Short mmCIF file of N, CA and C in Angstrom, two decimals:
data_model
loop_
_atom_site.label_atom_id
_atom_site.label_comp_id
_atom_site.label_asym_id
_atom_site.label_seq_id
_atom_site.Cartn_x
_atom_site.Cartn_y
_atom_site.Cartn_z
N MET A 1 0.84 -1.20 0.00
CA MET A 1 0.00 0.00 0.00
C MET A 1 0.88 1.25 0.00
N LYS A 2 1.93 1.24 0.78
CA LYS A 2 2.81 2.41 0.82
C LYS A 2 3.44 2.65 -0.55
N MET A 3 3.79 1.56 -1.25
CA MET A 3 4.40 1.72 -2.57
C MET A 3 3.43 2.39 -3.52
N HIS A 4 2.16 1.96 -3.49
CA HIS A 4 1.17 2.57 -4.38
C HIS A 4 0.99 4.05 -4.03
N LEU A 5 0.97 4.36 -2.74
CA LEU A 5 0.79 5.75 -2.31
C LEU A 5 1.97 6.59 -2.80
N LYS A 6 3.18 6.04 -2.67
CA LYS A 6 4.36 6.77 -3.12
C LYS A 6 4.29 7.03 -4.62
N GLU A 7 3.91 6.01 -5.39
CA GLU A 7 3.81 6.18 -6.84
C GLU A 7 2.74 7.22 -7.18
N LEU A 8 1.64 7.20 -6.44
CA LEU A 8 0.56 8.16 -6.69
C LEU A 8 1.04 9.59 -6.44
N ILE A 9 1.78 9.79 -5.34
CA ILE A 9 2.28 11.12 -5.02
C ILE A 9 3.27 11.58 -6.10
N ILE A 10 4.18 10.68 -6.49
CA ILE A 10 5.16 11.04 -7.52
C ILE A 10 4.45 11.38 -8.83
N GLY A 11 3.46 10.57 -9.19
CA GLY A 11 2.71 10.83 -10.42
C GLY A 11 2.01 12.18 -10.37
N SER A 12 1.44 12.50 -9.21
CA SER A 12 0.74 13.78 -9.07
C SER A 12 1.73 14.94 -9.21
N LEU A 13 2.89 14.81 -8.58
CA LEU A 13 3.89 15.87 -8.67
C LEU A 13 4.36 16.06 -10.10
N LEU A 14 4.59 14.94 -10.82
CA LEU A 14 5.03 15.04 -12.21
C LEU A 14 3.95 15.69 -13.05
N THR A 15 2.69 15.35 -12.78
CA THR A 15 1.59 15.95 -13.54
C THR A 15 1.54 17.45 -13.30
N ILE A 16 1.70 17.87 -12.03
CA ILE A 16 1.68 19.30 -11.71
C ILE A 16 2.86 20.00 -12.40
N LEU A 17 4.03 19.36 -12.37
CA LEU A 17 5.19 19.95 -13.03
C LEU A 17 4.94 20.09 -14.52
N LEU A 18 4.36 19.05 -15.12
CA LEU A 18 4.10 19.07 -16.56
C LEU A 18 3.12 20.18 -16.91
N ILE A 19 2.04 20.30 -16.13
CA ILE A 19 1.05 21.35 -16.40
C ILE A 19 1.70 22.72 -16.23
N GLY A 20 2.49 22.88 -15.19
CA GLY A 20 3.16 24.16 -14.97
C GLY A 20 4.11 24.50 -16.11
N THR A 21 4.82 23.49 -16.63
CA THR A 21 5.72 23.73 -17.75
C THR A 21 4.94 24.16 -18.98
N ILE A 22 3.80 23.53 -19.22
CA ILE A 22 2.98 23.88 -20.38
C ILE A 22 2.45 25.30 -20.24
N ILE A 23 2.05 25.68 -19.02
CA ILE A 23 1.49 27.02 -18.82
C ILE A 23 2.57 28.09 -18.99
N THR A 24 3.75 27.85 -18.42
CA THR A 24 4.81 28.86 -18.48
C THR A 24 5.51 28.85 -19.83
N ASN A 25 5.52 27.70 -20.52
CA ASN A 25 6.17 27.58 -21.83
C ASN A 25 5.17 27.04 -22.84
N PRO A 26 4.27 27.89 -23.34
CA PRO A 26 3.32 27.41 -24.33
C PRO A 26 4.04 26.93 -25.58
N PRO A 27 3.53 25.87 -26.21
CA PRO A 27 4.22 25.29 -27.37
C PRO A 27 4.07 26.14 -28.62
N THR A 28 4.30 27.45 -28.50
CA THR A 28 4.25 28.33 -29.66
C THR A 28 5.67 28.76 -29.99
N PRO A 29 6.02 28.84 -31.25
CA PRO A 29 7.38 29.23 -31.62
C PRO A 29 7.69 30.65 -31.13
N ASN A 30 8.67 30.77 -30.26
CA ASN A 30 9.03 32.07 -29.71
C ASN A 30 10.54 32.07 -29.46
N PRO A 31 11.28 32.97 -30.10
CA PRO A 31 12.75 32.97 -29.95
C PRO A 31 13.19 33.21 -28.51
N CYS A 32 12.35 33.90 -27.71
CA CYS A 32 12.74 34.23 -26.34
C CYS A 32 12.62 33.01 -25.42
N ASN A 33 11.77 32.04 -25.81
CA ASN A 33 11.56 30.87 -24.95
C ASN A 33 12.65 29.84 -25.18
N ASP A 34 12.57 28.75 -24.43
CA ASP A 34 13.51 27.65 -24.62
C ASP A 34 13.35 27.08 -26.02
N PRO A 35 14.41 26.48 -26.57
CA PRO A 35 14.30 25.89 -27.90
C PRO A 35 13.24 24.80 -27.94
N PRO A 36 12.60 24.59 -29.09
CA PRO A 36 11.56 23.56 -29.18
C PRO A 36 12.13 22.19 -28.84
N GLY A 37 11.31 21.38 -28.20
CA GLY A 37 11.74 20.03 -27.84
C GLY A 37 12.19 19.93 -26.40
N THR A 38 12.32 21.06 -25.70
CA THR A 38 12.75 21.00 -24.31
C THR A 38 11.71 20.27 -23.47
N GLY A 39 10.44 20.56 -23.70
CA GLY A 39 9.39 19.89 -22.94
C GLY A 39 9.41 18.40 -23.18
N SER A 40 9.62 17.98 -24.43
CA SER A 40 9.66 16.56 -24.74
C SER A 40 10.84 15.90 -24.02
N THR A 41 11.97 16.61 -23.97
CA THR A 41 13.14 16.06 -23.28
C THR A 41 12.84 15.86 -21.81
N ILE A 42 12.17 16.83 -21.19
CA ILE A 42 11.83 16.72 -19.77
C ILE A 42 10.93 15.51 -19.55
N ILE A 43 9.93 15.33 -20.43
CA ILE A 43 9.02 14.20 -20.29
C ILE A 43 9.79 12.89 -20.40
N LEU A 44 10.71 12.81 -21.37
CA LEU A 44 11.47 11.58 -21.57
C LEU A 44 12.33 11.29 -20.34
N VAL A 45 12.91 12.33 -19.76
CA VAL A 45 13.75 12.13 -18.57
C VAL A 45 12.90 11.62 -17.42
N HIS A 46 11.71 12.17 -17.24
CA HIS A 46 10.85 11.73 -16.14
C HIS A 46 10.42 10.28 -16.33
N HIS A 47 10.16 9.88 -17.58
CA HIS A 47 9.67 8.52 -17.82
C HIS A 47 10.82 7.51 -17.82
N ALA A 48 12.06 7.97 -17.96
CA ALA A 48 13.19 7.04 -18.01
C ALA A 48 13.36 6.31 -16.69
#
C-alpha cells in the first residue's frame, strides 16, 4: 500500500510539473523561450 501511495504522489507531482511547464512555456514558436523540444526532453527524462 505504501508503494502505491508513493507512486501516486510522484505521479501527481510530475503531472503538476508538466502542467506548470505547459502554462509557463506554451508550445508556440518564440525565440525568447527555450528551444523547441525542451518539454519533450523533460518528459522523456521523467519517464526514463
